[in-house]
PDB file of C-alpha atoms in Angstrom:
ATOM      1  CA  UNK Y   1      11.993   8.089  -1.453  1.00  0.00           C
ATOM      2  CA  UNK Y   2      11.918   4.314  -1.061  1.00  0.00           C
ATOM      3  CA  UNK Y   3       8.927   2.683  -2.726  1.00  0.00           C
ATOM      4  CA  UNK Y   4       7.136  -0.639  -2.840  1.00  0.00           C
ATOM      5  CA  UNK Y   5       7.513  -2.046  -6.342  1.00  0.00           C
ATOM      6  CA  UNK Y   6       4.906  -4.297  -7.897  1.00  0.00           C
ATOM      7  CA  UNK Y   7       5.146  -6.205 -11.160  1.00  0.00           C
ATOM      8  CA  UNK Y   8       3.504  -6.522 -13.568  1.00  0.00           C
ATOM      9  CA  UNK Y   9       1.448  -3.316 -13.523  1.00  0.00           C
ATOM     10  CA  UNK Y  10      -1.139  -4.846 -15.836  1.00  0.00           C
ATOM     11  CA  UNK Y  11      -1.967  -8.443 -16.681  1.00  0.00           C
ATOM     12  CA  UNK Y  12      -4.594  -9.797 -19.041  1.00  0.00           C
ATOM     13  CA  UNK Y  13      -4.945 -13.539 -19.332  1.00  0.00           C
ATOM     14  CA  UNK Y  14      -7.478 -16.232 -20.012  1.00  0.00           C
ATOM     15  CA  UNK Y  15      -9.423 -18.157 -17.456  1.00  0.00           C
ATOM     16  CA  UNK Y  16      -7.581 -21.178 -16.161  1.00  0.00           C
ATOM     17  CA  UNK Y  17      -4.098 -19.708 -16.556  1.00  0.00           C
ATOM     18  CA  UNK Y  18      -1.682 -19.299 -13.668  1.00  0.00           C
ATOM     19  CA  UNK Y  19      -1.026 -15.726 -12.583  1.00  0.00           C
ATOM     20  CA  UNK Y  20       1.948 -14.628 -10.490  1.00  0.00           C
ATOM     21  CA  UNK Y  21       2.175 -11.138  -9.028  1.00  0.00           C
ATOM     22  CA  UNK Y  22       5.388  -9.914  -7.432  1.00  0.00           C
ATOM     23  CA  UNK Y  23       6.175  -7.323  -4.814  1.00  0.00           C
ATOM     24  CA  UNK Y  24       9.460  -5.868  -3.631  1.00  0.00           C
ATOM     25  CA  UNK Y  25       8.887  -4.382  -0.180  1.00  0.00           C
ATOM     26  CA  UNK Y  26      10.838  -1.419   1.132  1.00  0.00           C
ATOM     27  CA  UNK Y  27      14.230  -2.519   2.491  1.00  0.00           C
ATOM     28  CA  UNK Y  28      14.097  -2.967   6.249  1.00  0.00           C
ATOM     29  CA  UNK Y  29      10.339  -3.369   6.515  1.00  0.00           C
ATOM     30  CA  UNK Y  30       9.317  -6.490   8.416  1.00  0.00           C
ATOM     31  CA  UNK Y  31       5.631  -6.693   7.488  1.00  0.00           C
ATOM     32  CA  UNK Y  32       4.105  -7.291   4.060  1.00  0.00           C
ATOM     33  CA  UNK Y  33       0.436  -7.206   3.154  1.00  0.00           C
ATOM     34  CA  UNK Y  34      -1.543  -8.188   0.063  1.00  0.00           C
ATOM     35  CA  UNK Y  35      -4.844  -6.418  -0.628  1.00  0.00           C
ATOM     36  CA  UNK Y  36      -7.397  -6.774  -3.407  1.00  0.00           C
ATOM     37  CA  UNK Y  37      -9.636  -3.948  -4.599  1.00  0.00           C
ATOM     38  CA  UNK Y  38     -12.829  -4.291  -6.581  1.00  0.00           C
ATOM     39  CA  UNK Y  39     -15.688  -1.883  -7.148  1.00  0.00           C
ATOM     40  CA  UNK Y  40     -18.094  -4.155  -5.295  1.00  0.00           C
ATOM     41  CA  UNK Y  41     -15.978  -5.130  -2.268  1.00  0.00           C
ATOM     42  CA  UNK Y  42     -13.571  -2.226  -1.942  1.00  0.00           C
ATOM     43  CA  UNK Y  43     -10.159  -2.924  -0.410  1.00  0.00           C
ATOM     44  CA  UNK Y  44      -9.854  -6.344   1.227  1.00  0.00           C
ATOM     45  CA  UNK Y  45      -6.888  -7.841   3.048  1.00  0.00           C
ATOM     46  CA  UNK Y  46      -5.786 -11.146   1.537  1.00  0.00           C
ATOM     47  CA  UNK Y  47      -2.578 -12.000   3.411  1.00  0.00           C
ATOM     48  CA  UNK Y  48      -0.219 -10.628   6.040  1.00  0.00           C
ATOM     49  CA  UNK Y  49       3.423 -11.594   6.624  1.00  0.00           C
ATOM     50  CA  UNK Y  50       5.639 -10.648   9.534  1.00  0.00           C
ATOM     51  CA  UNK Y  51       9.367 -11.377   9.250  1.00  0.00           C
ATOM     52  CA  UNK Y  52       8.504 -13.460   6.141  1.00  0.00           C
ATOM     53  CA  UNK Y  53       6.193 -15.770   8.103  1.00  0.00           C
ATOM     54  CA  UNK Y  54       2.507 -15.844   7.121  1.00  0.00           C
ATOM     55  CA  UNK Y  55       0.428 -14.582  10.042  1.00  0.00           C
ATOM     56  CA  UNK Y  56      -2.991 -14.197   8.514  1.00  0.00           C
ATOM     57  CA  UNK Y  57      -4.315 -15.380   5.166  1.00  0.00           C
ATOM     58  CA  UNK Y  58      -7.926 -15.802   6.209  1.00  0.00           C
ATOM     59  CA  UNK Y  59      -9.064 -13.386   3.507  1.00  0.00           C
ATOM     60  CA  UNK Y  60      -7.598 -15.494   0.731  1.00  0.00           C
ATOM     61  CA  UNK Y  61      -9.441 -18.241  -1.180  1.00  0.00           C
ATOM     62  CA  UNK Y  62      -7.176 -21.154  -0.247  1.00  0.00           C
ATOM     63  CA  UNK Y  63      -8.099 -23.449  -3.087  1.00  0.00           C
ATOM     64  CA  UNK Y  64      -6.615 -21.239  -5.778  1.00  0.00           C
ATOM     65  CA  UNK Y  65      -4.570 -18.486  -4.121  1.00  0.00           C
ATOM     66  CA  UNK Y  66      -1.170 -18.797  -2.482  1.00  0.00           C
ATOM     67  CA  UNK Y  67       1.145 -16.180  -1.007  1.00  0.00           C
ATOM     68  CA  UNK Y  68       4.818 -16.615  -0.174  1.00  0.00           C
ATOM     69  CA  UNK Y  69       7.918 -14.653   0.773  1.00  0.00           C
ATOM     70  CA  UNK Y  70      10.892 -16.627  -0.549  1.00  0.00           C
ATOM     71  CA  UNK Y  71      13.202 -13.938   0.780  1.00  0.00           C
ATOM     72  CA  UNK Y  72      13.025 -10.522   2.427  1.00  0.00           C
ATOM     73  CA  UNK Y  73      13.095  -8.712  -0.916  1.00  0.00           C
ATOM     74  CA  UNK Y  74      10.315 -10.605  -2.660  1.00  0.00           C
ATOM     75  CA  UNK Y  75       6.691 -11.429  -1.943  1.00  0.00           C
ATOM     76  CA  UNK Y  76       4.551 -13.329  -4.430  1.00  0.00           C
ATOM     77  CA  UNK Y  77       0.830 -13.870  -4.853  1.00  0.00           C
ATOM     78  CA  UNK Y  78      -0.221 -16.688  -7.163  1.00  0.00           C
ATOM     79  CA  UNK Y  79      -3.599 -17.624  -8.545  1.00  0.00           C
ATOM     80  CA  UNK Y  80      -3.996 -21.072 -10.102  1.00  0.00           C
ATOM     81  CA  UNK Y  81      -6.322 -21.594 -11.854  1.00  0.00           C
ATOM     82  CA  UNK Y  82      -7.513 -18.043 -12.439  1.00  0.00           C
ATOM     83  CA  UNK Y  83     -11.200 -17.186 -12.846  1.00  0.00           C
ATOM     84  CA  UNK Y  84     -12.973 -14.094 -14.195  1.00  0.00           C
ATOM     85  CA  UNK Y  85     -14.089 -13.164 -10.663  1.00  0.00           C
ATOM     86  CA  UNK Y  86     -10.414 -12.707  -9.735  1.00  0.00           C
ATOM     87  CA  UNK Y  87     -10.290  -9.607 -11.923  1.00  0.00           C
ATOM     88  CA  UNK Y  88      -9.287  -6.773  -9.615  1.00  0.00           C
ATOM     89  CA  UNK Y  89      -6.417  -4.504  -8.640  1.00  0.00           C
ATOM     90  CA  UNK Y  90      -4.007  -6.233  -6.277  1.00  0.00           C
ATOM     91  CA  UNK Y  91      -1.944  -4.063  -3.946  1.00  0.00           C
ATOM     92  CA  UNK Y  92       1.101  -4.955  -1.923  1.00  0.00           C
ATOM     93  CA  UNK Y  93       2.069  -2.891   1.109  1.00  0.00           C
ATOM     94  CA  UNK Y  94       4.992  -3.023   3.508  1.00  0.00           C
ATOM     95  CA  UNK Y  95       5.744  -1.455   6.847  1.00  0.00           C
ATOM     96  CA  UNK Y  96       7.106  -1.939  10.341  1.00  0.00           C
ATOM     97  CA  UNK Y  97       5.253  -3.947  12.908  1.00  0.00           C
ATOM     98  CA  UNK Y  98       4.408  -1.259  15.467  1.00  0.00           C
ATOM     99  CA  UNK Y  99       0.738  -0.230  15.371  1.00  0.00           C
ATOM    100  CA  UNK Y 100       1.487   3.414  14.759  1.00  0.00           C
ATOM    101  CA  UNK Y 101       3.777   2.777  11.785  1.00  0.00           C
ATOM    102  CA  UNK Y 102       2.283   3.576   8.364  1.00  0.00           C
ATOM    103  CA  UNK Y 103       1.937   1.052   5.578  1.00  0.00           C
ATOM    104  CA  UNK Y 104       3.469   1.957   2.231  1.00  0.00           C
ATOM    105  CA  UNK Y 105       1.562   0.763  -0.814  1.00  0.00           C
ATOM    106  CA  UNK Y 106       2.710  -0.100  -4.284  1.00  0.00           C
ATOM    107  CA  UNK Y 107       0.915   1.090  -7.403  1.00  0.00           C
ATOM    108  CA  UNK Y 108      -0.864  -2.227  -7.785  1.00  0.00           C
ATOM    109  CA  UNK Y 109      -1.294  -4.914 -10.427  1.00  0.00           C
ATOM    110  CA  UNK Y 110      -4.436  -4.538 -12.501  1.00  0.00           C
ATOM    111  CA  UNK Y 111      -5.542  -8.080 -13.346  1.00  0.00           C
ATOM    112  CA  UNK Y 112      -8.120  -8.964 -15.968  1.00  0.00           C
ATOM    113  CA  UNK Y 113      -9.171 -12.584 -16.425  1.00  0.00           C
ATOM    114  CA  UNK Y 114     -11.089 -13.175 -19.642  1.00  0.00           C
TER     115      UNK Y 114
ATOM    116  CA  UNK L   1     -13.859  -5.592  14.843  1.00  0.00           C
ATOM    117  CA  UNK L   2     -12.988  -1.985  15.561  1.00  0.00           C
ATOM    118  CA  UNK L   3     -15.051  -0.122  12.960  1.00  0.00           C
ATOM    119  CA  UNK L   4     -15.223   3.438  11.701  1.00  0.00           C
ATOM    120  CA  UNK L   5     -18.066   5.394  10.130  1.00  0.00           C
ATOM    121  CA  UNK L   6     -17.519   8.102   7.527  1.00  0.00           C
ATOM    122  CA  UNK L   7     -19.789  10.037   5.163  1.00  0.00           C
ATOM    123  CA  UNK L   8     -19.818   8.547   1.674  1.00  0.00           C
ATOM    124  CA  UNK L   9     -18.894  11.793  -0.031  1.00  0.00           C
ATOM    125  CA  UNK L  10     -18.107  15.443   0.550  1.00  0.00           C
ATOM    126  CA  UNK L  11     -17.582  18.453  -1.658  1.00  0.00           C
ATOM    127  CA  UNK L  12     -15.251  21.367  -1.205  1.00  0.00           C
ATOM    128  CA  UNK L  13     -14.182  24.441  -3.085  1.00  0.00           C
ATOM    129  CA  UNK L  14     -10.574  24.825  -4.076  1.00  0.00           C
ATOM    130  CA  UNK L  15      -8.405  26.698  -1.561  1.00  0.00           C
ATOM    131  CA  UNK L  16     -10.982  26.328   1.209  1.00  0.00           C
ATOM    132  CA  UNK L  17     -10.473  24.216   4.353  1.00  0.00           C
ATOM    133  CA  UNK L  18     -12.019  20.748   4.441  1.00  0.00           C
ATOM    134  CA  UNK L  19     -13.047  18.869   7.570  1.00  0.00           C
ATOM    135  CA  UNK L  20     -13.521  15.136   7.060  1.00  0.00           C
ATOM    136  CA  UNK L  21     -15.252  13.475  10.026  1.00  0.00           C
ATOM    137  CA  UNK L  22     -14.902   9.935  11.324  1.00  0.00           C
ATOM    138  CA  UNK L  23     -16.747   8.153  14.128  1.00  0.00           C
ATOM    139  CA  UNK L  24     -15.092   5.263  15.973  1.00  0.00           C
ATOM    140  CA  UNK L  25     -17.174   4.748  19.089  1.00  0.00           C
ATOM    141  CA  UNK L  26     -15.755   1.259  19.816  1.00  0.00           C
ATOM    142  CA  UNK L  27     -12.117   2.384  19.836  1.00  0.00           C
ATOM    143  CA  UNK L  28      -9.938   0.823  22.520  1.00  0.00           C
ATOM    144  CA  UNK L  29      -7.277   2.606  24.534  1.00  0.00           C
ATOM    145  CA  UNK L  30      -4.388   1.243  22.474  1.00  0.00           C
ATOM    146  CA  UNK L  31      -5.853   1.766  18.986  1.00  0.00           C
ATOM    147  CA  UNK L  32      -4.181   4.345  16.787  1.00  0.00           C
ATOM    148  CA  UNK L  33      -6.323   6.412  14.404  1.00  0.00           C
ATOM    149  CA  UNK L  34      -4.858   6.326  10.917  1.00  0.00           C
ATOM    150  CA  UNK L  35      -5.911   8.222   7.819  1.00  0.00           C
ATOM    151  CA  UNK L  36      -5.056   7.130   4.303  1.00  0.00           C
ATOM    152  CA  UNK L  37      -6.146   8.510   0.980  1.00  0.00           C
ATOM    153  CA  UNK L  38      -6.378   6.946  -2.453  1.00  0.00           C
ATOM    154  CA  UNK L  39      -6.013   9.092  -5.527  1.00  0.00           C
ATOM    155  CA  UNK L  40      -7.476   7.794  -8.793  1.00  0.00           C
ATOM    156  CA  UNK L  41      -5.525   4.832 -10.228  1.00  0.00           C
ATOM    157  CA  UNK L  42      -3.055   4.781  -7.334  1.00  0.00           C
ATOM    158  CA  UNK L  43      -2.488   2.746  -4.209  1.00  0.00           C
ATOM    159  CA  UNK L  44      -3.555   4.101  -0.830  1.00  0.00           C
ATOM    160  CA  UNK L  45      -1.240   6.718   0.635  1.00  0.00           C
ATOM    161  CA  UNK L  46      -0.608   7.351   4.331  1.00  0.00           C
ATOM    162  CA  UNK L  47      -1.764  10.792   5.447  1.00  0.00           C
ATOM    163  CA  UNK L  48      -1.517  11.039   9.230  1.00  0.00           C
ATOM    164  CA  UNK L  49      -2.088   9.154  12.467  1.00  0.00           C
ATOM    165  CA  UNK L  50      -2.707   9.933  16.114  1.00  0.00           C
ATOM    166  CA  UNK L  51      -3.445   8.348  19.460  1.00  0.00           C
ATOM    167  CA  UNK L  52      -4.824  10.965  21.849  1.00  0.00           C
ATOM    168  CA  UNK L  53      -3.438  14.386  20.968  1.00  0.00           C
ATOM    169  CA  UNK L  54      -4.064  16.471  17.873  1.00  0.00           C
ATOM    170  CA  UNK L  55      -1.402  16.055  15.215  1.00  0.00           C
ATOM    171  CA  UNK L  56      -0.084  18.170  12.360  1.00  0.00           C
ATOM    172  CA  UNK L  57       2.092  17.259   9.417  1.00  0.00           C
ATOM    173  CA  UNK L  58       2.814  18.706   6.013  1.00  0.00           C
ATOM    174  CA  UNK L  59      -0.240  17.058   4.481  1.00  0.00           C
ATOM    175  CA  UNK L  60      -2.967  17.621   7.044  1.00  0.00           C
ATOM    176  CA  UNK L  61      -4.031  18.007  10.662  1.00  0.00           C
ATOM    177  CA  UNK L  62      -5.824  15.442  12.788  1.00  0.00           C
ATOM    178  CA  UNK L  63      -8.157  16.570  15.534  1.00  0.00           C
ATOM    179  CA  UNK L  64      -9.105  13.844  18.021  1.00  0.00           C
ATOM    180  CA  UNK L  65     -12.066  14.192  20.372  1.00  0.00           C
ATOM    181  CA  UNK L  66     -11.308  14.051  24.067  1.00  0.00           C
ATOM    182  CA  UNK L  67     -13.192  10.758  24.455  1.00  0.00           C
ATOM    183  CA  UNK L  68     -11.482   9.461  21.268  1.00  0.00           C
ATOM    184  CA  UNK L  69     -14.798   8.306  19.843  1.00  0.00           C
ATOM    185  CA  UNK L  70     -14.438  10.578  16.835  1.00  0.00           C
ATOM    186  CA  UNK L  71     -11.775  12.397  14.851  1.00  0.00           C
ATOM    187  CA  UNK L  72     -11.555  14.930  12.041  1.00  0.00           C
ATOM    188  CA  UNK L  73      -9.034  15.139   9.252  1.00  0.00           C
ATOM    189  CA  UNK L  74      -8.413  18.750   8.290  1.00  0.00           C
ATOM    190  CA  UNK L  75      -7.023  19.818   4.945  1.00  0.00           C
ATOM    191  CA  UNK L  76      -6.229  23.476   5.434  1.00  0.00           C
ATOM    192  CA  UNK L  77      -6.483  24.531   1.802  1.00  0.00           C
ATOM    193  CA  UNK L  78      -7.952  21.990  -0.579  1.00  0.00           C
ATOM    194  CA  UNK L  79      -6.427  21.723  -4.027  1.00  0.00           C
ATOM    195  CA  UNK L  80      -7.671  19.803  -7.044  1.00  0.00           C
ATOM    196  CA  UNK L  81      -4.963  17.213  -6.308  1.00  0.00           C
ATOM    197  CA  UNK L  82      -6.624  16.464  -2.973  1.00  0.00           C
ATOM    198  CA  UNK L  83      -9.617  14.917  -4.727  1.00  0.00           C
ATOM    199  CA  UNK L  84      -9.469  11.325  -3.502  1.00  0.00           C
ATOM    200  CA  UNK L  85     -11.120   8.747  -1.280  1.00  0.00           C
ATOM    201  CA  UNK L  86     -10.119   9.302   2.349  1.00  0.00           C
ATOM    202  CA  UNK L  87     -10.109   6.347   4.725  1.00  0.00           C
ATOM    203  CA  UNK L  88     -10.183   6.536   8.517  1.00  0.00           C
ATOM    204  CA  UNK L  89      -8.832   3.307  10.038  1.00  0.00           C
ATOM    205  CA  UNK L  90      -8.077   2.022  13.533  1.00  0.00           C
ATOM    206  CA  UNK L  91      -4.805   0.138  13.867  1.00  0.00           C
ATOM    207  CA  UNK L  92      -2.865  -1.596  16.581  1.00  0.00           C
ATOM    208  CA  UNK L  93      -4.103  -2.681  19.970  1.00  0.00           C
ATOM    209  CA  UNK L  94      -7.448  -4.410  19.680  1.00  0.00           C
ATOM    210  CA  UNK L  95      -7.741  -3.348  16.035  1.00  0.00           C
ATOM    211  CA  UNK L  96      -4.824  -5.602  15.129  1.00  0.00           C
ATOM    212  CA  UNK L  97      -1.887  -4.733  12.922  1.00  0.00           C
ATOM    213  CA  UNK L  98      -3.797  -4.972   9.654  1.00  0.00           C
ATOM    214  CA  UNK L  99      -5.615  -2.126   7.976  1.00  0.00           C
ATOM    215  CA  UNK L 100      -9.346  -2.774   7.588  1.00  0.00           C
ATOM    216  CA  UNK L 101     -10.643  -0.387   4.940  1.00  0.00           C
ATOM    217  CA  UNK L 102     -14.244   0.749   5.011  1.00  0.00           C
ATOM    218  CA  UNK L 103     -15.911   2.676   2.230  1.00  0.00           C
ATOM    219  CA  UNK L 104     -14.127   5.930   3.004  1.00  0.00           C
ATOM    220  CA  UNK L 105     -15.208   9.450   2.040  1.00  0.00           C
ATOM    221  CA  UNK L 106     -14.935  10.506  -1.568  1.00  0.00           C
ATOM    222  CA  UNK L 107     -13.801  14.122  -1.560  1.00  0.00           C
ATOM    223  CA  UNK L 108     -14.626  16.189  -4.603  1.00  0.00           C
ATOM    224  CA  UNK L 109     -12.879  19.533  -5.018  1.00  0.00           C
ATOM    225  CA  UNK L 110     -14.459  22.178  -7.222  1.00  0.00           C
ATOM    226  CA  UNK L 111     -12.326  24.805  -8.927  1.00  0.00           C
TER     227      UNK L 111
END
């Protein structure tokens, strides 16, 4: 079965450092999503790409977060500078654009900012 | 926002059927009803979806009310591996293409 691949699986770093999370969507999928999960807020949508173009990033703190798709096989989520409140599990998902199509999630990146 | 309401938690015995309810009274005619589940330490996993008719797949069944204001996910024989948080989500149409996760229902399965 094709899978969404996220790297790294775990990341521990100090406050102020740059963090880059990567996602390889399933080949042929034309939508990519970034979600963040914390105990307090649950699963929140951060960014949404369709055909590599950003369609919605209203859930993302713009001053420190950025999301890009340099090509169809790679999506990145960067945090600079990182803060302890960014500690969370970050999930990437990919799918096809039709509303009935399922999203396929990666196993997530567990981020801890000290 | 097209919202859903689910019980916070439910308990089931192993090998018994489980009915997980979801209310979505503001659903629009073009919104699909999706169910996802999240096992511990994993990403969400697609379970099933439907529009108007009841649906079956290898994981579960989805029963949709005639007025579409509620639905029920049915696990026919719960196993310990089905212990997870189950999310009912509206997608497409007025709900937009994104998934908006609520709190979901935490299903506990007792041996």
